[in-house]
Amino acid sequence: MGQVGGAARSLVRVSDPGPTSRPLADRFGRVHRDLRISVTDRCNFRCTYCMPAEGMDWHPRDHLLTFEELRRVATVCVERFGFDSIRLTGGEPTVRAGLPVLVEQLAALPVDLSLTTNGSTLAAQAGPLRSAGLDRLNISLDSLRADRFEALTRRDELPRVLDGIRAAVAAGFDPVKVNVVVVRGVNDDEIVDFARFGRDEGVTVRFIEFMPLDAEQRWSHEQVVPSAEIVAAIDSVFPTEPVQRGSDPAERHRYLDGGGEVGVIGTVTEPFCSSCDRVRLTADGQLRACLFATDETDLRALLREGGSDDDLADAIARTVGAKWAGHGISNVTFTRPARSMSEIGG
């Protein structure tokens, strides 16, 4: 790990993706600059809204893209299309062996490099990931109550996650974001508790509306706590004011007393599809233009059958060109993707 960190500190990020890059726009004029890379479909948790308690069939190891293949796709996105943001996801990305090596490789690109994790291994991994060149961390945490956390994740790991959050702050990640999926009747009574936790720990809490994340799950609109309701609950205890949003999917609010900020992501009641700038690469090499897309483009086959960078760029452009106007969760015709969230990547 020490060698990885030392090498990372000597890398100089290029400030210009190059004269050959061109904006990657879809038919609705949205320019795509954000690549989400799932590095594994495996996870050490079994969250109720993401995975069944038993019975997941993991991809064989040789079906997963290698670090070299992941780096090649990322490089095409950056150099050909000017992507400036890469987020590593899973499953749980920290269970992929040698993850700091991949971080070091991607940190050489001129991008904001971040990672989404459940935080259970961060006490040991936060330092090496930071040294390897990781810029930011998002940590998923849906309850601050040990019994409820165990019921939601099917794991008794809350103390380790809290230690991981503090290790991330100590390692110098700034901001550290804590993502909370709010479900009516499950954890909506913890909204203010999470706001207080964020203020006390110096992390940015982001509340996410509950989405139909798993093809086998029973989901209904009644389970969604609207973002406006979340903000109102926080405001009643810790008054806030809105912050300019930009292209961030989160609606940001600053505490009036200077205690940091909080975010809400209204994917269901206030979708941001019209400004979405991301594409997703699954761990087994399938490119998706939307989290809820029902079709994919097989980049693994291109990579392993001798495809050129031009071929990869053409496939990426075709996928984005066919992107829908929106996910359509509120439509009666909405169809959930066949893959679970652990396979697609968050």
Coordinates of C-alpha atoms in Angstrom, one line a residue:
M1 CA 0.0 0.0 0.0
G2 CA 2.9 2.3 0.8
Q3 CA 4.2 2.0 -2.8
V4 CA 0.8 2.8 -4.2
G5 CA 0.5 5.9 -2.1
G6 CA 4.0 7.1 -2.9
A7 CA 3.4 6.7 -6.7
A8 CA 0.1 8.5 -6.5
R9 CA 1.7 11.6 -5.0
S10 CA 4.1 11.8 -7.9
L11 CA 1.4 11.8 -10.5
V12 CA 0.5 15.1 -12.2
R13 CA -3.0 15.4 -13.5
V14 CA -3.5 16.7 -17.0
S15 CA -5.6 19.9 -17.1
D16 CA -6.8 19.6 -20.7
P17 CA -8.4 16.4 -22.1
G18 CA -6.9 17.3 -25.5
P19 CA -7.9 18.9 -28.7
T20 CA -9.5 15.8 -30.1
S21 CA -12.3 15.7 -27.4
R22 CA -15.8 16.6 -28.3
P23 CA -18.9 17.0 -26.2
L24 CA -21.0 13.8 -25.8
A25 CA -24.5 15.0 -26.2
D26 CA -27.8 13.0 -26.5
R27 CA -30.8 13.9 -28.7
F28 CA -32.1 16.2 -25.9
G29 CA -29.0 18.3 -25.8
R30 CA -27.7 16.9 -22.5
V31 CA -23.9 16.8 -22.5
H32 CA -22.4 13.8 -20.6
R33 CA -19.3 14.2 -18.5
D34 CA -19.9 11.8 -15.6
L35 CA -18.9 8.1 -15.7
R36 CA -20.1 5.7 -13.0
I37 CA -18.0 2.6 -12.9
S38 CA -19.1 -0.5 -11.0
V39 CA -16.0 -2.5 -10.1
T40 CA -17.8 -5.5 -8.6
D41 CA -21.4 -6.9 -8.2
R42 CA -20.4 -8.4 -4.8
C43 CA -21.3 -6.8 -1.5
N44 CA -20.7 -7.7 2.1
F45 CA -24.2 -6.3 3.1
R46 CA -27.6 -7.6 2.1
C47 CA -29.7 -4.4 2.2
T48 CA -33.4 -5.2 2.0
Y49 CA -34.1 -2.7 -0.8
C50 CA -31.2 -3.8 -3.0
M51 CA -30.6 -7.5 -2.6
P52 CA -32.4 -10.7 -1.5
A53 CA -31.3 -12.3 1.8
E54 CA -30.0 -15.3 -0.1
G55 CA -29.6 -16.5 -3.6
M56 CA -27.5 -14.0 -5.5
D57 CA -25.4 -15.5 -8.3
W58 CA -22.2 -13.5 -8.5
H59 CA -20.5 -12.9 -11.9
P60 CA -17.6 -15.2 -12.5
R61 CA -14.3 -13.4 -11.9
D62 CA -13.3 -13.6 -15.6
H63 CA -16.6 -11.8 -16.5
L64 CA -15.5 -8.7 -14.6
L65 CA -13.6 -6.0 -16.4
T66 CA -9.9 -5.9 -15.5
F67 CA -8.3 -2.8 -14.1
E68 CA -6.7 -2.3 -17.5
E69 CA -10.0 -2.6 -19.3
L70 CA -11.7 -0.2 -16.9
R71 CA -8.9 2.3 -17.3
R72 CA -9.2 2.1 -21.1
V73 CA -12.9 2.8 -21.1
A74 CA -12.4 5.7 -18.7
T75 CA -9.6 7.1 -20.9
V76 CA -11.7 7.0 -24.0
C77 CA -14.5 8.9 -22.1
V78 CA -12.0 11.5 -20.9
E79 CA -9.9 12.0 -24.0
R80 CA -12.6 11.6 -26.6
F81 CA -15.5 13.2 -24.9
G82 CA -14.1 15.4 -22.1
F83 CA -15.5 13.6 -19.2
D84 CA -14.4 15.3 -15.9
S85 CA -16.0 13.1 -13.2
I86 CA -15.6 9.4 -12.4
R87 CA -17.3 7.6 -9.5
L88 CA -16.4 4.0 -8.5
T89 CA -19.3 2.0 -7.2
G90 CA -20.4 -1.7 -6.7
G91 CA -21.9 -3.8 -5.2
E92 CA -19.4 -2.7 -2.5
P93 CA -16.3 -1.5 -4.4
T94 CA -14.0 -2.0 -1.4
V95 CA -14.4 -5.8 -1.6
R96 CA -12.6 -5.7 -5.0
A97 CA -9.0 -6.8 -4.3
G98 CA -6.3 -4.1 -5.0
L99 CA -8.8 -1.2 -5.3
P100 CA -6.1 1.4 -4.5
V101 CA -4.2 0.3 -7.6
L102 CA -7.2 1.1 -9.8
V103 CA -7.7 4.4 -8.0
E104 CA -4.0 5.3 -8.7
Q105 CA -4.5 4.5 -12.4
L106 CA -7.6 6.6 -12.7
A107 CA -6.3 9.4 -10.6
A108 CA -3.8 10.2 -13.4
L109 CA -6.7 11.3 -15.6
P110 CA -8.0 14.9 -15.3
V111 CA -11.2 14.0 -13.4
D112 CA -12.8 14.4 -10.0
L113 CA -12.5 10.8 -8.7
S114 CA -14.9 9.6 -6.1
L115 CA -16.2 6.4 -4.6
T116 CA -19.5 5.2 -3.1
T117 CA -19.2 2.7 -0.2
N118 CA -21.1 1.2 2.7
G119 CA -18.2 2.3 4.9
S120 CA -17.7 -1.0 6.7
T121 CA -14.0 -1.3 5.7
L122 CA -13.0 2.3 5.6
A123 CA -11.3 2.3 9.0
A124 CA -8.5 0.4 7.3
Q125 CA -8.9 1.6 3.7
A126 CA -9.6 5.3 3.9
G127 CA -5.9 6.2 4.2
P128 CA -4.7 4.0 1.4
L129 CA -7.5 5.2 -0.9
R130 CA -6.7 8.9 -0.1
S131 CA -3.0 8.3 -0.8
A132 CA -3.7 6.6 -4.1
G133 CA -5.5 9.7 -5.3
L134 CA -9.2 9.4 -4.5
D135 CA -10.8 12.8 -4.1
R136 CA -14.1 12.2 -2.5
L137 CA -16.2 9.6 -0.6
N138 CA -19.9 9.0 -0.4
I139 CA -20.9 6.6 2.4
S140 CA -24.3 4.9 2.4
L141 CA -26.0 4.8 5.9
D142 CA -29.7 4.4 6.4
S143 CA -30.1 4.2 10.1
L144 CA -28.2 5.4 13.2
R145 CA -30.0 2.8 15.4
A146 CA -28.2 -0.5 15.8
D147 CA -31.2 -2.7 15.7
R148 CA -32.7 -0.9 12.7
F149 CA -29.4 -0.9 10.9
E150 CA -29.1 -4.6 11.3
A151 CA -32.6 -5.2 10.0
L152 CA -32.0 -3.0 6.9
T153 CA -28.6 -4.4 6.0
R154 CA -28.9 -7.9 7.5
R155 CA -25.5 -7.2 9.1
D156 CA -24.5 -6.0 12.6
E157 CA -22.0 -3.5 11.4
L158 CA -23.1 -0.1 12.5
P159 CA -20.1 0.6 14.8
R160 CA -17.7 -0.3 11.9
V161 CA -19.5 2.0 9.5
L162 CA -19.4 4.9 12.0
D163 CA -15.6 4.2 12.6
G164 CA -15.2 4.3 8.8
I165 CA -16.9 7.7 8.5
R166 CA -14.6 9.1 11.1
A167 CA -11.6 7.5 9.4
A168 CA -12.6 9.2 6.1
V169 CA -12.7 12.6 7.8
A170 CA -9.4 11.9 9.5
A171 CA -7.8 10.9 6.2
G172 CA -8.6 14.3 4.7
F173 CA -11.6 13.6 2.5
D174 CA -13.6 16.8 2.2
P175 CA -16.5 16.8 2.0
V176 CA -17.4 13.3 3.3
K177 CA -21.0 12.7 2.2
V178 CA -23.4 10.3 4.0
N179 CA -26.2 9.1 1.8
V180 CA -29.5 8.2 3.5
V181 CA -32.3 6.5 1.5
V182 CA -35.5 7.6 3.3
V183 CA -38.4 5.1 3.4
R184 CA -41.8 6.0 4.8
G185 CA -42.5 4.0 8.0
V186 CA -39.0 2.6 8.1
N187 CA -36.5 5.4 8.9
D188 CA -38.3 8.7 8.2
D189 CA -38.3 9.3 12.0
E190 CA -34.5 9.7 11.8
I191 CA -34.3 12.7 9.5
V192 CA -33.5 15.2 12.2
D193 CA -31.2 12.7 13.9
F194 CA -29.2 12.4 10.7
A195 CA -29.1 16.2 10.3
R196 CA -27.7 16.5 13.8
F197 CA -25.2 13.7 13.1
G198 CA -23.9 15.5 10.0
R199 CA -23.5 18.7 11.9
D200 CA -21.7 17.0 14.9
E201 CA -19.4 14.8 12.7
G202 CA -18.6 17.5 10.1
V203 CA -20.0 15.4 7.2
T204 CA -22.6 16.3 4.6
V205 CA -25.8 14.2 4.9
R206 CA -27.8 13.7 1.7
F207 CA -31.3 12.3 1.8
I208 CA -32.4 10.3 -1.2
E209 CA -36.0 9.5 -2.1
F210 CA -36.8 5.8 -2.2
M211 CA -36.7 4.4 -5.7
P212 CA -37.6 1.0 -7.2
L213 CA -34.1 -0.3 -7.0
D214 CA -34.6 -4.1 -7.2
A215 CA -36.6 -5.9 -9.9
E216 CA -38.1 -8.3 -7.3
Q217 CA -39.0 -5.7 -4.7
R218 CA -42.5 -4.4 -3.9
W219 CA -42.2 -0.7 -4.2
S220 CA -45.0 2.0 -4.0
H221 CA -45.2 5.7 -4.1
E222 CA -46.6 5.6 -0.6
Q223 CA -43.1 4.6 0.6
V224 CA -41.6 7.8 -0.8
V225 CA -40.9 10.7 1.5
P226 CA -40.8 13.8 -0.7
S227 CA -37.7 15.9 -0.6
A228 CA -39.8 19.0 0.4
E229 CA -41.1 17.1 3.4
I230 CA -37.5 16.2 4.4
V231 CA -36.3 19.8 4.1
A232 CA -39.3 21.0 6.2
A233 CA -38.5 18.5 8.9
I234 CA -34.9 19.7 9.1
D235 CA -35.9 23.4 8.9
S236 CA -38.1 23.0 11.9
V237 CA -35.1 22.3 14.1
F238 CA -32.1 23.6 12.1
P239 CA -33.1 26.4 9.8
T240 CA -31.5 26.4 6.3
E241 CA -31.4 28.4 3.1
P242 CA -31.0 27.0 -0.4
V243 CA -27.7 26.9 -2.2
Q244 CA -27.3 27.2 -6.0
R245 CA -27.6 23.7 -7.3
G246 CA -25.7 23.7 -10.6
S247 CA -25.6 20.2 -12.2
D248 CA -25.5 18.4 -8.9
P249 CA -28.4 15.9 -8.5
A250 CA -28.7 17.0 -4.9
E251 CA -30.7 20.1 -3.9
R252 CA -28.4 21.8 -1.4
H253 CA -29.3 23.7 1.7
R254 CA -26.9 25.6 4.0
Y255 CA -27.5 25.8 7.8
L256 CA -28.1 29.4 8.7
D257 CA -26.0 29.1 11.9
G258 CA -22.9 28.0 9.8
G259 CA -23.2 24.3 10.8
G260 CA -22.5 23.0 7.3
E261 CA -25.0 21.9 4.7
V262 CA -27.4 19.1 3.9
G263 CA -28.7 17.8 0.6
V264 CA -31.8 16.1 -0.8
I265 CA -32.1 14.1 -4.0
G266 CA -35.7 14.1 -5.2
T267 CA -35.3 11.4 -7.8
V268 CA -39.1 10.5 -7.7
T269 CA -40.9 13.7 -6.9
E270 CA -38.4 16.2 -8.4
P271 CA -36.5 14.2 -11.0
F272 CA -33.4 15.8 -12.5
C273 CA -33.4 13.8 -15.7
S274 CA -33.4 17.0 -17.8
S275 CA -29.9 17.8 -16.6
C276 CA -28.5 14.3 -16.2
D277 CA -25.0 14.0 -17.4
R278 CA -24.0 10.5 -16.4
V279 CA -23.5 7.0 -18.0
R280 CA -22.9 3.8 -16.1
L281 CA -20.5 0.9 -16.7
T282 CA -21.4 -2.3 -15.0
A283 CA -18.7 -4.6 -13.5
D284 CA -19.2 -7.0 -16.4
G285 CA -18.7 -4.3 -19.0
Q286 CA -22.2 -3.3 -20.0
L287 CA -22.7 0.4 -20.7
R288 CA -26.1 1.9 -19.6
A289 CA -27.3 5.4 -20.4
C290 CA -29.6 5.5 -17.4
L291 CA -29.9 3.8 -14.0
F292 CA -33.3 2.5 -15.1
A293 CA -32.4 1.7 -18.7
T294 CA -33.8 -1.6 -20.1
D295 CA -31.0 -2.1 -22.6
E296 CA -27.2 -2.1 -22.5
T297 CA -24.2 -1.9 -24.8
D298 CA -21.6 -4.7 -24.5
L299 CA -18.2 -3.0 -24.2
R300 CA -16.6 -6.1 -22.8
A301 CA -17.0 -7.9 -26.1
L302 CA -15.5 -4.9 -27.9
L303 CA -12.5 -4.8 -25.5
R304 CA -11.8 -8.5 -25.7
E305 CA -12.4 -9.0 -29.4
G306 CA -9.8 -6.5 -30.6
G307 CA -12.0 -3.4 -30.8
S308 CA -10.2 -0.1 -31.3
D309 CA -10.6 3.1 -29.2
D310 CA -12.6 4.4 -32.2
D311 CA -14.9 1.4 -31.9
L312 CA -15.3 2.1 -28.1
A313 CA -16.0 5.7 -28.7
D314 CA -18.6 4.9 -31.4
A315 CA -20.4 2.5 -29.1
I316 CA -20.4 4.9 -26.2
A317 CA -21.8 7.7 -28.5
R318 CA -24.5 5.4 -29.8
T319 CA -25.6 4.4 -26.3
V320 CA -25.8 8.0 -25.1
G321 CA -27.5 9.0 -28.4
A322 CA -30.4 6.6 -27.6
K323 CA -30.9 7.9 -24.0
W324 CA -34.4 8.4 -22.8
A325 CA -35.8 11.8 -21.8
G326 CA -36.3 10.5 -18.3
H327 CA -36.7 7.4 -16.1
G328 CA -40.5 7.5 -16.0
I329 CA -40.8 6.2 -12.5
S330 CA -44.2 8.0 -12.1
N331 CA -45.6 6.6 -15.4
V332 CA -47.9 3.6 -15.4
T333 CA -45.7 2.1 -18.2
F334 CA -42.5 2.2 -16.1
T335 CA -40.5 -1.0 -16.3
R336 CA -37.9 -1.8 -13.8
P337 CA -34.5 -3.0 -15.1
A338 CA -33.9 -6.8 -14.9
R339 CA -30.7 -6.3 -12.9
S340 CA -30.6 -5.5 -9.2
M341 CA -28.8 -2.4 -8.0
S342 CA -25.8 -4.4 -6.9
E343 CA -25.2 -5.4 -10.5
I344 CA -25.9 -2.0 -12.1
G345 CA -23.9 0.1 -9.6
G346 CA -25.2 3.1 -7.7

